[in-house]
Coordinates of C-alpha atoms in Angstrom, one line a residue:
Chain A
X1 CA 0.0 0.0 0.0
X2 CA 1.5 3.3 -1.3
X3 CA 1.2 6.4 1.3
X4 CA -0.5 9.4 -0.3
X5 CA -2.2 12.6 0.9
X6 CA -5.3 11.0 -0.7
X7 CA -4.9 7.9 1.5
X8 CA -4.8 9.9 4.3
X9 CA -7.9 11.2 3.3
X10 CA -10.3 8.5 2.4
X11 CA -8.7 6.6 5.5
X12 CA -10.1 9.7 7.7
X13 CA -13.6 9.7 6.6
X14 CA -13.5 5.4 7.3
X15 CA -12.4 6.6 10.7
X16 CA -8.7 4.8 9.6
X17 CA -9.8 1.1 10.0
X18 CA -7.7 0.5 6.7
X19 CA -4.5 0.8 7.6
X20 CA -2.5 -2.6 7.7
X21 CA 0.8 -3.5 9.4
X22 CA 3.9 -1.8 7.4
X23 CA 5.8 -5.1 7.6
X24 CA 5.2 -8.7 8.3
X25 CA 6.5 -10.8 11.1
X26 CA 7.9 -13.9 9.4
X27 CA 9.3 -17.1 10.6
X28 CA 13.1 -17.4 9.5
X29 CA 13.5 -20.3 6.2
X30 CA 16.6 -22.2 6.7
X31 CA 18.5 -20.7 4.2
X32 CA 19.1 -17.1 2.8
X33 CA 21.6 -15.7 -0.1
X34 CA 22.0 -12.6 2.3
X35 CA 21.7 -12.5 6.2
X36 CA 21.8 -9.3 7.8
X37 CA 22.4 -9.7 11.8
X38 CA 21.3 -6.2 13.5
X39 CA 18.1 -4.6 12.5
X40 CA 18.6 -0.8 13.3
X41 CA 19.1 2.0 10.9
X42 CA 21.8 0.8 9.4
X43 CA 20.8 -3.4 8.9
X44 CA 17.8 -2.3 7.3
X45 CA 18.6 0.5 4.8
X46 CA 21.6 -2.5 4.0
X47 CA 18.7 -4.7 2.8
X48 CA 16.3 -1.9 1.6
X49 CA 19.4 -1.2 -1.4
X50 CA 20.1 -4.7 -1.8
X51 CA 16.6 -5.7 -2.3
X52 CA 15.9 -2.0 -4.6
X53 CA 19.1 -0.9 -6.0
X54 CA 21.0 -4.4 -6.2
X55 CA 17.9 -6.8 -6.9
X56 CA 19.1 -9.2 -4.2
X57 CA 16.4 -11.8 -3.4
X58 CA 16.4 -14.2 -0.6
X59 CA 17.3 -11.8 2.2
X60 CA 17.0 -11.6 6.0
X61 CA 17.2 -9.1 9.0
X62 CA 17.9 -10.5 12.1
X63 CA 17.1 -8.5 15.1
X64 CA 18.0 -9.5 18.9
X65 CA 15.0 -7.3 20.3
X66 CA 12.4 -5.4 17.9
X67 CA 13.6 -3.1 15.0
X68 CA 15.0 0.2 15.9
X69 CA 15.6 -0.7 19.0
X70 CA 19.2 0.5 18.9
X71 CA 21.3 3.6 18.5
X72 CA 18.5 4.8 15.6
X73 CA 15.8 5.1 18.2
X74 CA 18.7 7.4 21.0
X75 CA 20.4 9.2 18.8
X76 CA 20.3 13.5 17.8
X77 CA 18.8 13.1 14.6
X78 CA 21.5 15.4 13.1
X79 CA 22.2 15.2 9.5
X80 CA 24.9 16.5 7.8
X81 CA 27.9 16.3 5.6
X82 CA 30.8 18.6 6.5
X83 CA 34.0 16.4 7.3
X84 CA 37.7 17.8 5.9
X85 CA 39.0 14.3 4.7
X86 CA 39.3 12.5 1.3
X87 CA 38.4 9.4 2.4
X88 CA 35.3 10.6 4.9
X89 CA 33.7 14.0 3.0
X90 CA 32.6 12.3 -0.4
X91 CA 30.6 9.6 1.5
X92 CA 28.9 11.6 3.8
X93 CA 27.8 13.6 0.7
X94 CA 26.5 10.2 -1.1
X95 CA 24.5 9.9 2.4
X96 CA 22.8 13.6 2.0
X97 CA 22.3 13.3 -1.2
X98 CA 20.2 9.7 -0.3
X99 CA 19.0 12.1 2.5
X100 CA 17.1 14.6 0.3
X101 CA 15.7 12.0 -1.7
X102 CA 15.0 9.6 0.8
X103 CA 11.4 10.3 1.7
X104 CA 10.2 10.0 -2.4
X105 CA 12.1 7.0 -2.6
X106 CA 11.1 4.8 -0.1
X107 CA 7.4 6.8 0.1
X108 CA 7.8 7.5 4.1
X109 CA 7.5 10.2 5.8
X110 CA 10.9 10.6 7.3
X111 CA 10.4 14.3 8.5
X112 CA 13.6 15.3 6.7
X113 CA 14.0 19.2 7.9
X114 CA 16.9 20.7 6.0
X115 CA 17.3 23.8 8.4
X116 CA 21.1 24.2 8.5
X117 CA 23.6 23.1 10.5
X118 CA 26.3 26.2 11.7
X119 CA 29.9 25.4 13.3
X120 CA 30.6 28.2 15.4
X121 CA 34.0 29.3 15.9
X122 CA 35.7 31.3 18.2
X123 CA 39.3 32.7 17.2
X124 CA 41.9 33.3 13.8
X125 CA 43.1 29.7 14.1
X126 CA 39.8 28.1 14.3
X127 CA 38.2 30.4 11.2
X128 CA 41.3 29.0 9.1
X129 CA 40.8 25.4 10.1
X130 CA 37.0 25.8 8.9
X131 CA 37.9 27.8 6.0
X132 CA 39.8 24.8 4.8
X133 CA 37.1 22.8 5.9
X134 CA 34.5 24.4 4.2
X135 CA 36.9 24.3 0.7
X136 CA 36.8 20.4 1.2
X137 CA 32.9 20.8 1.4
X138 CA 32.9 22.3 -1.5
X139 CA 35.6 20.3 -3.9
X140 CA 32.8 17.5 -2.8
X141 CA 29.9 19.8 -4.0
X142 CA 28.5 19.9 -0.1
X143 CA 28.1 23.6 -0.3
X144 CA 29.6 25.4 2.5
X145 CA 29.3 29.0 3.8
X146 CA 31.3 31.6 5.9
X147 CA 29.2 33.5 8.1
X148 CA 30.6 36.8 10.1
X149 CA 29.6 37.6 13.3
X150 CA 26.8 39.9 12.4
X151 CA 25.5 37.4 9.5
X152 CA 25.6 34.6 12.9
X153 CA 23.8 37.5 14.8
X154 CA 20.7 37.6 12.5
X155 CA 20.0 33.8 12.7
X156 CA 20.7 33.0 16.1
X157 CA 20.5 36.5 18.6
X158 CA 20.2 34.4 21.5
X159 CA 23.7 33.3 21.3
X160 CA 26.7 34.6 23.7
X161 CA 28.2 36.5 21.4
X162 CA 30.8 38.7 23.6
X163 CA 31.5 35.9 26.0
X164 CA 34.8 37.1 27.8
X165 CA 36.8 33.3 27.0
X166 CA 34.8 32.4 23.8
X167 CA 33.6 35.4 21.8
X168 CA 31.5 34.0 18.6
X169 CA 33.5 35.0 15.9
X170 CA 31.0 33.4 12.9
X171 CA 30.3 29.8 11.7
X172 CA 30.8 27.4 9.1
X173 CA 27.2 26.7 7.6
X174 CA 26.2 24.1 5.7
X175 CA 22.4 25.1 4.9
X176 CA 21.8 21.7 3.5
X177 CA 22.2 20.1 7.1
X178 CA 19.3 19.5 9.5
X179 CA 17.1 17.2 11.5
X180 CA 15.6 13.8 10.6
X181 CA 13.0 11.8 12.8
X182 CA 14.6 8.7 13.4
X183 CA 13.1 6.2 14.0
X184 CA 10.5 6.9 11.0
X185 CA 14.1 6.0 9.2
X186 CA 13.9 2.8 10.6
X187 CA 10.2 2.2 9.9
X188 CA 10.5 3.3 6.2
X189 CA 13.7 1.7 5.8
X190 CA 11.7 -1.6 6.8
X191 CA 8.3 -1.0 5.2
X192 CA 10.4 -0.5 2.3
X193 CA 12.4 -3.6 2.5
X194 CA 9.4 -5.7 3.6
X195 CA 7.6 -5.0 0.6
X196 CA 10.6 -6.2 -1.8
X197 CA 10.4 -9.4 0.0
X198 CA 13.4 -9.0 2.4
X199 CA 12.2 -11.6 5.7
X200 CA 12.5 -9.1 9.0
X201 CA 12.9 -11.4 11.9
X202 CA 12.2 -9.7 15.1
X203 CA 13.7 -11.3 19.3
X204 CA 15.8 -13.3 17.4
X205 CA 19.2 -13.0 19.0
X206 CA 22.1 -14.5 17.2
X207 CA 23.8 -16.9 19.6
X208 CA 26.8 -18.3 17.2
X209 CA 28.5 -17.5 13.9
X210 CA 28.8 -20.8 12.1
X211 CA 32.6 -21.3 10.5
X212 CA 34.0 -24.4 8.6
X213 CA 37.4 -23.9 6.8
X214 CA 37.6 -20.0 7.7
X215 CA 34.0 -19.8 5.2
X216 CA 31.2 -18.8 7.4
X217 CA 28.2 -21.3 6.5
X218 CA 25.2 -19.3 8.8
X219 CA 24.1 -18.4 12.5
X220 CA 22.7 -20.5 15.2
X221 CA 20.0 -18.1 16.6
X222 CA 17.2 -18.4 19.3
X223 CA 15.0 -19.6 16.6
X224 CA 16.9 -22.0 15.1
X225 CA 20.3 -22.5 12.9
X226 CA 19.9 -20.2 9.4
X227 CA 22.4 -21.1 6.9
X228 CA 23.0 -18.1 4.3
X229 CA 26.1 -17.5 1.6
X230 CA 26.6 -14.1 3.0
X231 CA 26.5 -12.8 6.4
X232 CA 26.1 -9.1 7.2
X233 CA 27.3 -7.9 10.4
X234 CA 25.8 -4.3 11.2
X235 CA 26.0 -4.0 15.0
X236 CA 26.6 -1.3 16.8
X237 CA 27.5 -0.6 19.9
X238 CA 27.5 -5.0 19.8
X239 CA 30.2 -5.4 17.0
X240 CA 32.8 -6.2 19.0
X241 CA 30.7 -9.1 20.9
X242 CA 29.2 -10.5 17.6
X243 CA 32.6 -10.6 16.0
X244 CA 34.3 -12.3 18.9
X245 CA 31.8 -15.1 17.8
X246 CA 33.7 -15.9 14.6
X247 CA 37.1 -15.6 16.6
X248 CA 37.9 -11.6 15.7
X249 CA 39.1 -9.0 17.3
X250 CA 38.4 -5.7 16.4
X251 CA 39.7 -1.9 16.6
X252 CA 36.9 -0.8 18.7
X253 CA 36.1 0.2 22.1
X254 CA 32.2 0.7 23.1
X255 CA 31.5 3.8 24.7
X256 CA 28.4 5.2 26.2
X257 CA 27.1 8.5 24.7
X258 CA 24.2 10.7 26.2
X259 CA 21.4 13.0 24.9
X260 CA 19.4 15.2 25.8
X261 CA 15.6 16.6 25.5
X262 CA 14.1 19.7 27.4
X263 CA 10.3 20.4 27.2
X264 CA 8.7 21.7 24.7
X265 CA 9.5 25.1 23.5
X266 CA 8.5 27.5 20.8
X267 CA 10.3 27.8 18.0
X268 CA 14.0 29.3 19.1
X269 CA 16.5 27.4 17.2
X270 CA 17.0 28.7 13.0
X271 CA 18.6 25.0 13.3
X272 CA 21.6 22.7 14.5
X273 CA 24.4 24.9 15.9
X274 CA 27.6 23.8 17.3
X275 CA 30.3 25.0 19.9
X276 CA 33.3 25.3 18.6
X277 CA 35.6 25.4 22.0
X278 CA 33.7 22.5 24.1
X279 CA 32.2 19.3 23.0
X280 CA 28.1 20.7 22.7
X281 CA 25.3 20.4 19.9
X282 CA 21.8 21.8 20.3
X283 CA 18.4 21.7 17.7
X284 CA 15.1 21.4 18.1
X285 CA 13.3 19.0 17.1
X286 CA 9.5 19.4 15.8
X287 CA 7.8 19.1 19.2
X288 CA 9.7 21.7 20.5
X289 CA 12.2 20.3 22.9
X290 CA 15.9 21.3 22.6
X291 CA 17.9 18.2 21.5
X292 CA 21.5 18.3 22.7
X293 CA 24.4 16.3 23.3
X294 CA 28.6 16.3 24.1
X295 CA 31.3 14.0 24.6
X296 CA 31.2 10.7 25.3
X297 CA 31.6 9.6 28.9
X298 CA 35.0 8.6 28.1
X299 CA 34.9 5.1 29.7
X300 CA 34.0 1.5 28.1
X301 CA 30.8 0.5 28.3
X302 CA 27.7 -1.5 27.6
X303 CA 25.2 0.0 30.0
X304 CA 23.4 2.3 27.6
X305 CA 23.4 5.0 31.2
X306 CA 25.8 7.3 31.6
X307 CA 26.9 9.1 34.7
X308 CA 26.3 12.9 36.3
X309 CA 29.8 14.4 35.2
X310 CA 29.1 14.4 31.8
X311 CA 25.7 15.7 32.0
X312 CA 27.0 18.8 33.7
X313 CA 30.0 19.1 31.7
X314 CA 27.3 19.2 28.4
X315 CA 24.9 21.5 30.5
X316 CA 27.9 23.7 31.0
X317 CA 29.1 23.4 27.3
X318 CA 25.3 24.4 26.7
X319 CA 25.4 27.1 29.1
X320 CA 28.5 29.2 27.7
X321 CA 27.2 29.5 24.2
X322 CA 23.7 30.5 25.3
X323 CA 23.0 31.0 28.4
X324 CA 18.8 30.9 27.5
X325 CA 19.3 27.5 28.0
X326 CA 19.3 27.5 31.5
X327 CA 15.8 28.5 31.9
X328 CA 14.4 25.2 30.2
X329 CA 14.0 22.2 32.0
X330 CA 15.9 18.6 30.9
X331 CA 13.1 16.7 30.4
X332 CA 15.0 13.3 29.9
X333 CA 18.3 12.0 28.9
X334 CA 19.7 8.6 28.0
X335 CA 23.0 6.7 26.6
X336 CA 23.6 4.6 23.8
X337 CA 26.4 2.1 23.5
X338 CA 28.7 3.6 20.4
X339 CA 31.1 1.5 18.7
X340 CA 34.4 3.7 19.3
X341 CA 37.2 2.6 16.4
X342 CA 40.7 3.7 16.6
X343 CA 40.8 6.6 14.2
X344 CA 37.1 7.9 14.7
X345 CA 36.2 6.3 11.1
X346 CA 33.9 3.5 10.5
X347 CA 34.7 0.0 8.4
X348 CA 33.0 -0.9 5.4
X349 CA 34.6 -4.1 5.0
X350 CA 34.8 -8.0 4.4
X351 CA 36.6 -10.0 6.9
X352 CA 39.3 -12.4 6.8
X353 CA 36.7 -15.2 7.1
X354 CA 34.7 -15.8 3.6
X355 CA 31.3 -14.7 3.3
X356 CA 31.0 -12.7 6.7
X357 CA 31.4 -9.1 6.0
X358 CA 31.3 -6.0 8.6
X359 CA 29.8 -2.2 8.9
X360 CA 30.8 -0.7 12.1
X361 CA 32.7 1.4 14.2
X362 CA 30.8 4.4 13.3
X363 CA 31.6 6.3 16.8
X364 CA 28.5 8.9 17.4
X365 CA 28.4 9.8 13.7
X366 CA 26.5 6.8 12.5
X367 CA 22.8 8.6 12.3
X368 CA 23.9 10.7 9.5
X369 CA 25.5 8.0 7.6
X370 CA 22.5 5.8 7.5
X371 CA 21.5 5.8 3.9
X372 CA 25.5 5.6 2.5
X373 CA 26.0 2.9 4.7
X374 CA 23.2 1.0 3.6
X375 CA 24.3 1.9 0.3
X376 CA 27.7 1.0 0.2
X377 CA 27.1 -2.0 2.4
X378 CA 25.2 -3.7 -0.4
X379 CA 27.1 -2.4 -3.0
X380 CA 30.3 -4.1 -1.3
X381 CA 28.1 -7.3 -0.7
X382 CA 26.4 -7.7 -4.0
X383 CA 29.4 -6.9 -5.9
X384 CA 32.1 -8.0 -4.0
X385 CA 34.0 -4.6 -4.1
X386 CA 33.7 -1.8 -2.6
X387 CA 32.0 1.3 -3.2
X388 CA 33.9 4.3 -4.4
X389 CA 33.0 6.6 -2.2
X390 CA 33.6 3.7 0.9
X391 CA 37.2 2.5 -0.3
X392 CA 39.2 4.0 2.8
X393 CA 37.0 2.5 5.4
X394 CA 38.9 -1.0 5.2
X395 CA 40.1 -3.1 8.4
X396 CA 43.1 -3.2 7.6
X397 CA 44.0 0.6 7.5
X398 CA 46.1 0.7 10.7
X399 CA 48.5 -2.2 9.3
X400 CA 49.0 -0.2 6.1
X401 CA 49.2 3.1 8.5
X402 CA 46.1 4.5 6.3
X403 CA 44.3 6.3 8.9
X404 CA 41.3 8.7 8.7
X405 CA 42.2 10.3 11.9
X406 CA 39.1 13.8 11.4
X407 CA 40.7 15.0 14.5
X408 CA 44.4 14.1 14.9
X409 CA 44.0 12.1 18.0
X410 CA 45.6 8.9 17.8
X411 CA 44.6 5.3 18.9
X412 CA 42.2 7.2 22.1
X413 CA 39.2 6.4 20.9
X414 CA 37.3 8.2 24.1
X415 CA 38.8 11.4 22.4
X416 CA 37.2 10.8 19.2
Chain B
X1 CA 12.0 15.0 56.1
X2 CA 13.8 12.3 57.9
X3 CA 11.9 9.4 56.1
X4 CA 13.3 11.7 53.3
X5 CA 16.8 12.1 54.1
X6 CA 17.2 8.7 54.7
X7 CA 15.7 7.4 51.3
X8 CA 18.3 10.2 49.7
X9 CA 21.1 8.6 51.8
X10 CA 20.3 4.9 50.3
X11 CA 20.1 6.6 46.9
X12 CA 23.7 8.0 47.1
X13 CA 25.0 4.5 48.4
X14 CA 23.3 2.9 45.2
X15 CA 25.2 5.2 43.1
X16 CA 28.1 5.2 44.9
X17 CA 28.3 1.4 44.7
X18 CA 27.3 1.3 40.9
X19 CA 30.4 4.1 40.0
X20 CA 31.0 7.5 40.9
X21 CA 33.3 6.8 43.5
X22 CA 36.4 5.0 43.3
X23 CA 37.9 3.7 46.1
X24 CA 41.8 4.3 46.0
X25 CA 44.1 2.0 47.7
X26 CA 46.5 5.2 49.1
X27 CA 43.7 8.1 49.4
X28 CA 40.3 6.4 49.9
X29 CA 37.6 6.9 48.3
X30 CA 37.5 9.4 45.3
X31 CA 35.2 11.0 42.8
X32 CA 35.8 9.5 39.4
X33 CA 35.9 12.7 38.2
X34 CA 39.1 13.3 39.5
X35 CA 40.8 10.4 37.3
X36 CA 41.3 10.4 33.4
X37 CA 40.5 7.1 31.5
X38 CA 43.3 5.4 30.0
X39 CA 42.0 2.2 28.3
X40 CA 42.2 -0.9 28.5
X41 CA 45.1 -2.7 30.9
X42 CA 46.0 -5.0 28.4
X43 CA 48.2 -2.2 27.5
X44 CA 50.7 -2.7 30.2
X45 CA 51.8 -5.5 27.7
X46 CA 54.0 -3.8 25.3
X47 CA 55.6 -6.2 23.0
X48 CA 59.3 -6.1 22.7
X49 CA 60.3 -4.0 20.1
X50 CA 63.7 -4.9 19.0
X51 CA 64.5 -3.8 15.4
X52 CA 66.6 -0.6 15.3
X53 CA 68.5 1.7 12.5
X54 CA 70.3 -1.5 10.8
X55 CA 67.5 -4.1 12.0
X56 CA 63.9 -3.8 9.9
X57 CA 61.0 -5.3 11.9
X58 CA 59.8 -8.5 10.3
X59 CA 56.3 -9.0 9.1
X60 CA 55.5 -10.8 12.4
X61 CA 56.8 -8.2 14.4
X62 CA 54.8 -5.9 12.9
X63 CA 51.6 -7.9 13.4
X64 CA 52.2 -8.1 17.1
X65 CA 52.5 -3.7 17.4
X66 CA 49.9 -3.5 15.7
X67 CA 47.4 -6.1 17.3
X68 CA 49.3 -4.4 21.0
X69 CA 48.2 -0.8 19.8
X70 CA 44.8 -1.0 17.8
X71 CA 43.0 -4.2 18.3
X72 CA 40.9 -4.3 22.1
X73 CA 38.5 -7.6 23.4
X74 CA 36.6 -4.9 24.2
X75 CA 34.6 -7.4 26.7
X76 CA 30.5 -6.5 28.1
X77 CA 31.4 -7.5 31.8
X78 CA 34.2 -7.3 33.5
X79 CA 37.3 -5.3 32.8
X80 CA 40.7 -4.3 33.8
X81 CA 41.4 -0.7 32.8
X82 CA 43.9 2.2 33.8
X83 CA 42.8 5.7 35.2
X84 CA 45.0 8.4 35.8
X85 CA 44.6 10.2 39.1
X86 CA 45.5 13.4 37.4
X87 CA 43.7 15.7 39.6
X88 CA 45.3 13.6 42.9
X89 CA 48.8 12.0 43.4
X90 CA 48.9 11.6 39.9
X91 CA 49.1 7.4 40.3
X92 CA 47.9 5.0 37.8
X93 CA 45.3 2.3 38.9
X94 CA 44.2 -1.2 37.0
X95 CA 40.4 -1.0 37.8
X96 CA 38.1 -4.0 37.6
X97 CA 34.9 -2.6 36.8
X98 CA 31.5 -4.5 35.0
X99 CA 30.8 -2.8 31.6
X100 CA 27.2 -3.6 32.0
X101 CA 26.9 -2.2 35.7
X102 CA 29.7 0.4 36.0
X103 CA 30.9 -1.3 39.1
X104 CA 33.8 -1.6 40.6
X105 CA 35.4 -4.5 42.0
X106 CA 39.0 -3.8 42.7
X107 CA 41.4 -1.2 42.4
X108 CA 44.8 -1.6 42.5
X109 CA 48.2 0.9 42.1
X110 CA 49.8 0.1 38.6
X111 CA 53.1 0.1 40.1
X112 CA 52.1 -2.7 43.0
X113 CA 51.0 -4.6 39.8
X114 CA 54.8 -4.1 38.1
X115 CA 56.2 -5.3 40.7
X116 CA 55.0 -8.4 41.5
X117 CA 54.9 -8.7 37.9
X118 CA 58.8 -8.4 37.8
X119 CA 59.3 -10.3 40.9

């Protein structure tokens, strides 16, 4: 059933007894060509472009709890592609580029708000560094713009502009950049999916990866063994867990990120905006609460709960760029588990082990990245190579010293 | 109000126990805050490395840095981990601390550790 204004309409007026389910809930078969294990954002926009783009039939989803459950249902809905690097900025473009046509394509309403995303910055050295940023934007066809003080001024008055430690000096906008609603991401990506046939098996944690001669033959899960020629690893927060399965060891660390909601509020935020001397992101999202988030707590874990220090230190990162903030009250806050690699980059890759590929270690930039990873994920599955815009984010890179290191920190990832 | 106080008091406990406070083996207990997170204490086993000006490191060699510096088990339950005490006597502590629960366990002075390491 295709979703239409129309629909809508004649649903209304037969006070919306029509609608049906927007996937089914199938047993698992025994065998599939594909088998995805992790049904959040990025699992099922995987098999939404292998089922569409690829014309892969004979695919699964396998999810431990039910779909969305994951980082795309705790995450800051932020989209945007402005990363300096070769190997990062042209796939993040890819992704908003699926972004702005995502809603048409997969006929969903994803709430895709294009309201701008500005990087404010503070002194001379930091307006260079996003000058040159902003040049790589733009060599990717991103768009980028440089916005004075007084241009900064007009958008966002509110701001702390003669702070005595952090004046605002002006941003680095990228006006294509906004807010998503996420988990309709998850739902479209799997009504979409659904309806080319892909099999989305919900509680259906995988217990074993099944390996004879270094090939990987299938899964033993809570509902049975399910053998499959190719097995998808998309994970999270859980890659390095599900990966210790098949006897590897990856170069991640799982950290526990927090975010933020306040009440509701009137309009006040033009869109995102971002501190440029602490660790602090704010927008608001279509109810009216201010979304915002920081750093990481900095320590490994799985509890998906972080602790009180980082909430004030994010408060306070809220605080110095504008102070209005202090006058709403945090509604509620919560952690997710973030896959932290070494360089702050994510893997697009296959695996030593034949027929078990991986897509992880996407740190707390993996919302964004949603349909590219999907993308490329299939791409690198149905073909067996890579896509172009995902050839940097192999396994491998630290043994061939290929780093994409965004911010220069070294092997820390709590720094990333 | 002192039906009140006394549910507060059991709340800080419950926290306390789960991780804020880290209980170190020279200065009692601590606010976590004070300590940086180091990673994982695995690290404290630094493969040799012997190659020099006229020696190249062989392929194997190689392998072994590189599984030392960028590959972690990364475990959901317990872990041993360094903090810094860099806003105390500046010592460094293997933690034991659940993933899943943020608690602590044991802490123990880096340097105790060495030692009976060496010995």
């Amino acid at each position: 059933m295709n979703y239409s204004a129309l629909k809508v309409f004649f649903q209304g007026l037969s006070g919306n007894k029509g609608w049906k389910p927007m996937w089914r809930e199938p047993e698992p078969k025994e065998e599939y060509d594909i088998l995805i294990v992790g049904g959040g954002g990025h699992g099922l926009s995987t098999a939404y472009y292998l089922a569409k783009e690829f014309q892969e039939k004979k695919i699964a989803v396998l999810e431990k709890g039910w779909i969305g459950s994951g980082n795309i249902g705790r995450n800051t809905t932020i989209i945007r592609s402005n990363y300096l690097l070769k190997g990062n900025q042209p796939f993040y473009e890819l992704s908003m580029k699926l972004w702005e046509n995502l809603e048409q394509d997969f006929n969903y309403n994803a709430m895709i708000s294009q309201r701008g995303i500005m990087n404010l910055f503070h002194n001379d050295p930091q307006r260079d560094a996003y000058t040159r940023r902003g040049n790589s934007m733009m060599i990717s066809g991103a768009g980028a713009v440089m916005l004075n003080e007084k241009e900064v001024r007009r958008v966002a008055p509110f701001l702390d502009f003669d702070n005595a430690r952090f004046p605002i000096k002006g941003a680095l906008c990228q006006t294509r950049g906004g807010t998503v609603r996420h988990d309709a991401v998850a739902w479209g990506y799997a009504r979409g999916a659904d309806r080319l046939g892909v099999d989305i098996i919900q509680n259906c944690p995988v217990l074993n990866i099944l390996v004879e001669n270094d090939k990987c033959i299938g899964v033993e899960t809570a509902k049975g063994t399910i053998k499959a020629k190719k097995i998808a690893i998309c994970v999270a927060g859980s890659s390095s867990q599900v990966m210790n399965m098949a006897g590897l060891k990856l170069p991640i660390e799982s950290h526990v990120l927090q975010a933020f909601v306040t009440e509701g509020l009137k309009p006040v935020l033009p869109g995102v905006i971002t501190f440029g001397a602490g660790h602090f992101y704010v927008s608001q999202s279509d109810k009216g609460g201010l979304v915002f988030g920081g750093d990481i707590d900095g320590y490994n874990s799985y509890a998906q709960r972080g602790n009180l220090p980082t909430v004030e230190d994010v408060c306070e990162g809220g605080m110095a760029i504008m102070p209005m903030i202090g006058r709403s009250k945090l509604l509620r806050m919560w952690g997710g588990i973030m896959d932290m690699s070494m360089d702050g980059s994510p893997f697009i890759d296959k695996t030593k082990i034949e027929g078990l590929f991986f897509n992880g270690g996407w740190c707390y930039g993996g919302f964004k990245a949603t349909p590219a990873s999907g993308f490329c994920f299939a791409h690198l599955l149905s073909k067996g190579e890579p896509h172009e815009t995902a050839l940097e984010f192999r396994l491998d890179r630290f043994q061939r010293g290929a780093v994409i290191d965004e911010k220069g920190q070294g092997a820390q990832p709590n720094l990333h | 109000m002192k039906k009140a106080k006394a549910l507060n008091q059991t709340y800080i406990r419950q926290w306390n126990k789960k991780f804020m406070i880290i209980n170190h083996p020279i200065l009692g207990p601590r606010d976590a805050n004070e300590f940086v997170y180091k990673g994982d204490a695995e690290l404290l086993n630094r493969p040799h490395w012997t190659p020099n000006a006229t020696k190249r490191a062989t392929y194997a060699e190689q392998e072994e840095f590189h599984d030392y510096l960028y590959l972690r088990n990364n475990p959901a339950g317990e872990h041993k981990e360094l903090w810094y005490h860099e806003q105390g006597d500046r010592s460094w502590l293997i933690i034991t601390r659940d993933t899943l629960t943020h608690q602590i366990s044991k802490v123990e002075l880096v340097r105790e550790f060495l030692k009976e390491k060496v010995t």
